[in-house]
């Protein structure tokens, strides 16, 4: 299997791709990233992912070395060069580049841009029926979770804690016990027949799958509230997570609390999401 990656202007085999030890991504986690799903050759919400990527880069003062359109083309080319992949996630990583180790970066800097492609295993019906278990942990991340930073240490530790507890995901909770999001997912609940999720602010990443699910729900007449919520709220009937890799999975247990899973609204949403994906894969054009 020939895995091909893109690094600073060239496509090359994964084994040959090297980033310098003084890259600020390695030294300081000084960078941002993006993850886009490509399903049978069609990128899901490419434009929204690229927008978020440029927003993240701008927020930390890095200028991507290519235009948005060019980046979309690179992602497309990378998918085609990894011919063994039917469904893929394309990871885009951008760092402030190589420089002698100092907190203050040199001006100008030469950012490092890398794209990799991985197999995307879309959860099948069995995985959906099974759902996932989640634990809650106190939020210990920084105050700009809206930026898709490569500094993911808290998320890694959170996931490890989840694994130790026999769960698949850990949900960050604030000082008031409100659920913010997961280590690599957004969290939605059904409370009194309303789809509820934390509003977009600096404590959550504006998930593209979250956005899509809210759009689909709205389109089909499901009430939506973007507000703070906690897992022991009266009237809470269902819970689910959304992300590019998981798409939409029901949560059958939060800490010790069992939930009906998959609940009726979660099932509806999955059905609409699958319909949407099927309609996309019939399309020919995949560029933004
Ligand atoms: N993670 N919140 C966090 C902290 C995330 O890391 C992710 C995605 C999401 C969901 O965002 P989206 O729907 O745009 O994928 C929410 C990706 C998949 C990752 O890190 O691999």
Coordinates of C-alpha atoms and ligand atoms in Angstrom, one line a residue:
X1 CA 0.0 0.0 0.0
X2 CA 1.6 3.3 -1.1
X3 CA 0.6 6.0 1.4
X4 CA 1.2 9.4 -0.1
X5 CA 1.4 12.6 1.9
X6 CA 1.8 16.3 1.0
X7 CA 4.5 18.3 2.7
X8 CA 5.6 21.9 1.9
X9 CA 4.9 21.8 -1.8
X10 CA 5.5 18.2 -2.8
X11 CA 3.7 14.9 -2.7
X12 CA 5.9 12.1 -1.4
X13 CA 5.7 8.6 0.3
X14 CA 4.7 8.8 4.0
X15 CA 8.0 7.1 4.9
X16 CA 10.0 9.8 3.3
X17 CA 8.1 12.8 4.9
X18 CA 10.3 14.6 7.5
X19 CA 9.6 17.7 9.6
X20 CA 12.6 19.3 11.2
X21 CA 13.2 18.8 15.0
X22 CA 13.1 22.6 15.4
X23 CA 9.6 22.9 13.8
X24 CA 7.5 25.0 16.2
X25 CA 4.8 22.4 15.9
X26 CA 7.1 19.9 17.6
X27 CA 8.6 22.4 20.0
X28 CA 5.5 24.4 21.1
X29 CA 2.4 22.7 19.5
X30 CA 2.4 26.1 17.6
X31 CA -0.1 25.3 14.9
X32 CA -3.6 24.4 13.8
X33 CA -5.2 21.6 11.9
X34 CA -8.4 20.4 10.1
X35 CA -10.0 17.1 9.4
X36 CA -12.3 16.7 6.3
X37 CA -14.2 13.5 5.4
X38 CA -14.1 12.3 1.8
X39 CA -16.8 9.8 1.0
X40 CA -16.3 7.9 -2.2
X41 CA -14.6 10.9 -3.8
X42 CA -16.9 13.6 -2.5
X43 CA -15.7 15.9 0.3
X44 CA -18.2 16.6 3.0
X45 CA -18.7 20.4 3.6
X46 CA -15.2 21.2 2.2
X47 CA -15.9 24.9 2.1
X48 CA -16.9 25.0 5.8
X49 CA -13.8 23.1 6.8
X50 CA -11.5 25.3 4.8
X51 CA -13.2 28.4 6.3
X52 CA -12.7 27.1 9.8
X53 CA -9.1 26.2 9.0
X54 CA -8.3 29.7 7.8
X55 CA -10.2 31.2 10.8
X56 CA -8.0 29.1 13.2
X57 CA -4.8 30.0 11.3
X58 CA -5.7 33.7 11.3
X59 CA -6.6 33.6 15.0
X60 CA -3.0 32.5 15.9
X61 CA -1.4 34.7 13.3
X62 CA -0.2 32.2 10.8
X63 CA -0.7 32.8 7.1
X64 CA -1.3 29.6 5.2
X65 CA 1.2 29.4 2.3
X66 CA -1.6 28.5 -0.2
X67 CA -5.0 29.9 -1.0
X68 CA -8.2 28.3 0.1
X69 CA -9.0 27.1 -3.4
X70 CA -5.5 25.6 -3.8
X71 CA -5.7 23.9 -0.4
X72 CA -9.0 22.3 -1.6
X73 CA -7.3 21.1 -4.7
X74 CA -4.4 19.7 -2.7
X75 CA -6.8 17.7 -0.5
X76 CA -8.5 16.4 -3.7
X77 CA -5.2 15.4 -5.3
X78 CA -4.0 13.7 -2.1
X79 CA -7.2 11.6 -2.0
X80 CA -6.7 10.6 -5.7
X81 CA -3.0 9.7 -5.0
X82 CA -4.1 7.4 -2.2
X83 CA -6.0 5.2 -4.5
X84 CA -6.4 2.4 -1.9
X85 CA -8.8 4.7 0.0
X86 CA -12.5 4.7 -0.7
X87 CA -13.6 6.7 2.3
X88 CA -10.9 8.9 3.8
X89 CA -10.2 11.6 6.3
X90 CA -7.8 14.3 5.1
X91 CA -5.8 15.9 7.9
X92 CA -4.4 19.3 7.2
X93 CA -1.7 20.5 9.7
X94 CA -0.2 23.9 9.6
X95 CA 2.6 25.1 12.0
X96 CA 4.6 28.3 12.3
X97 CA 7.5 26.4 10.8
X98 CA 11.1 25.8 11.7
X99 CA 13.0 28.2 13.9
X100 CA 15.6 28.1 16.7
X101 CA 13.7 27.4 19.9
X102 CA 12.4 30.7 21.3
X103 CA 8.9 31.6 22.4
X104 CA 8.9 34.6 20.2
X105 CA 8.7 33.4 16.6
X106 CA 10.9 34.9 13.9
X107 CA 9.4 37.4 11.4
X108 CA 8.8 36.4 8.7
X109 CA 8.3 32.7 9.3
X110 CA 7.9 29.9 6.8
X111 CA 4.9 27.8 7.9
X112 CA 5.0 24.0 7.5
X113 CA 1.9 22.7 5.7
X114 CA 1.3 18.9 5.7
X115 CA -1.7 16.9 4.4
X116 CA -2.2 13.2 5.2
X117 CA -5.0 10.8 4.2
X118 CA -6.3 8.1 6.5
X119 CA -9.0 5.4 6.0
X120 CA -12.4 6.6 7.3
X121 CA -14.4 3.8 8.9
X122 CA -17.9 5.2 8.9
X123 CA -19.8 3.6 11.8
X124 CA -22.1 1.0 10.5
X125 CA -25.5 0.0 11.8
X126 CA -24.0 -2.2 14.4
X127 CA -21.8 0.5 15.8
X128 CA -24.7 2.9 15.7
X129 CA -26.9 0.4 17.6
X130 CA -24.2 -0.2 20.1
X131 CA -23.6 3.5 20.7
X132 CA -20.9 4.8 23.1
X133 CA -20.4 5.3 26.8
X134 CA -19.1 8.6 28.1
X135 CA -17.7 10.0 31.3
X136 CA -17.6 13.6 32.4
X137 CA -14.4 15.4 33.4
X138 CA -13.7 18.9 34.6
X139 CA -12.7 21.1 31.8
X140 CA -8.9 21.8 32.0
X141 CA -8.3 23.2 28.5
X142 CA -7.5 26.6 27.4
X143 CA -9.9 29.5 26.8
X144 CA -9.9 29.3 23.0
X145 CA -11.4 25.9 22.2
X146 CA -13.0 27.5 19.1
X147 CA -9.5 27.4 17.5
X148 CA -8.7 23.9 16.1
X149 CA -5.2 23.9 17.7
X150 CA -2.8 21.0 17.4
X151 CA -2.1 21.3 21.2
X152 CA -4.3 18.4 22.1
X153 CA -2.7 17.2 25.4
X154 CA -5.9 17.7 27.6
X155 CA -7.9 15.9 24.9
X156 CA -5.4 13.0 24.9
X157 CA -5.5 12.7 28.7
X158 CA -9.3 13.0 28.7
X159 CA -9.5 10.1 26.2
X160 CA -7.1 8.0 28.3
X161 CA -9.2 8.6 31.3
X162 CA -12.3 7.6 29.4
X163 CA -10.5 4.4 28.2
X164 CA -9.5 3.6 31.8
X165 CA -13.2 3.9 32.8
X166 CA -14.4 1.6 30.0
X167 CA -15.8 4.6 28.1
X168 CA -15.2 5.7 24.5
X169 CA -15.5 9.5 25.1
X170 CA -15.0 12.0 27.9
X171 CA -17.2 15.1 28.0
X172 CA -15.7 18.3 29.3
X173 CA -17.9 20.0 32.0
X174 CA -17.6 23.5 33.2
X175 CA -17.7 24.7 36.9
X176 CA -21.5 24.6 36.8
X177 CA -21.6 21.0 35.6
X178 CA -22.7 22.0 32.0
X179 CA -21.5 19.7 29.2
X180 CA -19.4 21.6 26.8
X181 CA -18.2 19.0 24.3
X182 CA -16.2 15.8 24.0
X183 CA -12.5 15.3 23.5
X184 CA -13.0 15.0 19.8
X185 CA -16.7 15.5 19.3
X186 CA -19.6 17.8 20.0
X187 CA -22.4 16.6 22.3
X188 CA -26.1 17.0 21.7
X189 CA -29.0 16.0 23.9
X190 CA -32.7 15.6 23.5
X191 CA -34.5 17.4 26.3
X192 CA -38.3 17.6 26.2
X193 CA -38.3 16.7 22.5
X194 CA -35.9 19.6 21.8
X195 CA -32.4 19.1 20.4
X196 CA -30.1 20.9 22.8
X197 CA -26.4 21.7 22.5
X198 CA -23.9 24.1 24.0
X199 CA -23.8 27.4 22.1
X200 CA -20.8 28.3 20.0
X201 CA -18.4 30.2 22.1
X202 CA -14.7 29.9 23.2
X203 CA -15.4 26.7 25.1
X204 CA -16.4 24.5 22.2
X205 CA -15.2 23.9 18.7
X206 CA -17.7 24.8 16.0
X207 CA -18.1 21.3 14.7
X208 CA -19.0 21.0 11.0
X209 CA -21.0 17.8 11.7
X210 CA -22.8 19.6 14.6
X211 CA -23.8 22.3 12.2
X212 CA -25.0 19.8 9.6
X213 CA -27.1 17.9 12.1
X214 CA -28.7 21.1 13.4
X215 CA -29.5 22.1 9.8
X216 CA -31.0 18.7 9.1
X217 CA -33.0 18.8 12.3
X218 CA -34.3 22.3 11.6
X219 CA -35.2 21.4 8.1
X220 CA -37.3 18.5 9.4
X221 CA -39.1 20.6 12.0
X222 CA -37.2 19.5 15.2
X223 CA -37.0 22.3 17.8
X224 CA -33.4 23.4 18.6
X225 CA -31.9 25.2 21.5
X226 CA -28.2 26.2 21.7
X227 CA -27.9 26.7 25.5
X228 CA -25.9 25.4 28.4
X229 CA -27.3 22.0 29.7
X230 CA -26.3 19.4 32.2
X231 CA -26.6 15.6 32.1
X232 CA -29.0 15.2 35.0
X233 CA -31.5 17.7 33.7
X234 CA -35.2 16.7 34.0
X235 CA -36.7 15.8 30.7
X236 CA -33.4 14.6 29.2
X237 CA -34.3 11.7 26.9
X238 CA -31.4 11.1 24.5
X239 CA -27.7 12.0 24.0
X240 CA -25.5 11.8 21.0
X241 CA -22.0 12.9 19.8
X242 CA -21.1 14.3 16.4
X243 CA -17.8 14.5 14.6
X244 CA -16.2 14.0 11.2
X245 CA -15.0 10.5 12.1
X246 CA -18.0 9.3 14.1
X247 CA -20.6 11.3 12.2
X248 CA -23.4 10.7 14.7
X249 CA -23.4 8.1 17.5
X250 CA -25.8 7.7 20.3
X251 CA -24.6 7.8 23.9
X252 CA -26.1 5.0 26.0
X253 CA -24.5 5.9 29.3
X254 CA -23.0 9.1 30.9
X255 CA -21.2 8.2 34.0
X256 CA -23.6 5.9 35.8
X257 CA -26.7 7.3 34.1
X258 CA -28.2 5.0 31.5
X259 CA -30.1 6.5 28.5
X260 CA -32.4 5.0 26.0
X261 CA -30.2 4.3 23.0
X262 CA -30.5 4.9 20.2
X263 CA -33.4 7.2 21.0
X264 CA -36.0 8.1 18.3
X265 CA -34.7 11.5 17.5
X266 CA -31.1 10.2 17.3
X267 CA -32.4 7.5 14.9
X268 CA -34.2 10.1 12.8
X269 CA -31.1 12.3 12.6
X270 CA -28.9 9.4 11.6
X271 CA -31.4 8.5 8.8
X272 CA -31.4 12.1 7.5
X273 CA -27.6 12.2 7.7
X274 CA -27.2 9.0 5.8
X275 CA -29.6 10.2 3.2
X276 CA -27.6 13.4 2.9
X277 CA -24.3 11.5 2.5
X278 CA -25.9 9.2 -0.1
X279 CA -27.1 12.2 -2.1
X280 CA -23.6 13.7 -2.0
X281 CA -21.8 10.6 -3.2
X282 CA -23.9 10.8 -6.4
X283 CA -22.4 14.2 -7.2
X284 CA -19.4 14.5 -9.4
X285 CA -17.9 17.8 -8.3
X286 CA -15.9 17.7 -5.2
X287 CA -14.0 21.0 -5.2
X288 CA -15.0 24.1 -3.3
Ligands
LIG1 N1 -12.2 16.3 15.9 N2 -14.9 19.1 19.2 C1 -13.6 18.7 19.3 C2 -12.7 19.1 20.4 C3 -13.0 18.0 18.1 O1 -11.8 17.7 18.1 C4 -13.9 17.7 17.1 C5 -13.4 17.0 15.8 C6 -15.2 18.1 17.1 C7 -16.2 17.9 16.0 O2 -15.9 18.7 14.9 P1 -16.3 18.2 13.4 O3 -17.7 17.8 13.4 O4 -16.0 19.4 12.6 O5 -15.3 17.0 13.1 C8 -15.7 18.8 18.2 C9 -11.7 15.7 14.7 C10 -12.6 14.8 14.0 C11 -10.3 15.1 15.1 O6 -9.7 15.7 15.9 O7 -9.9 14.1 14.5

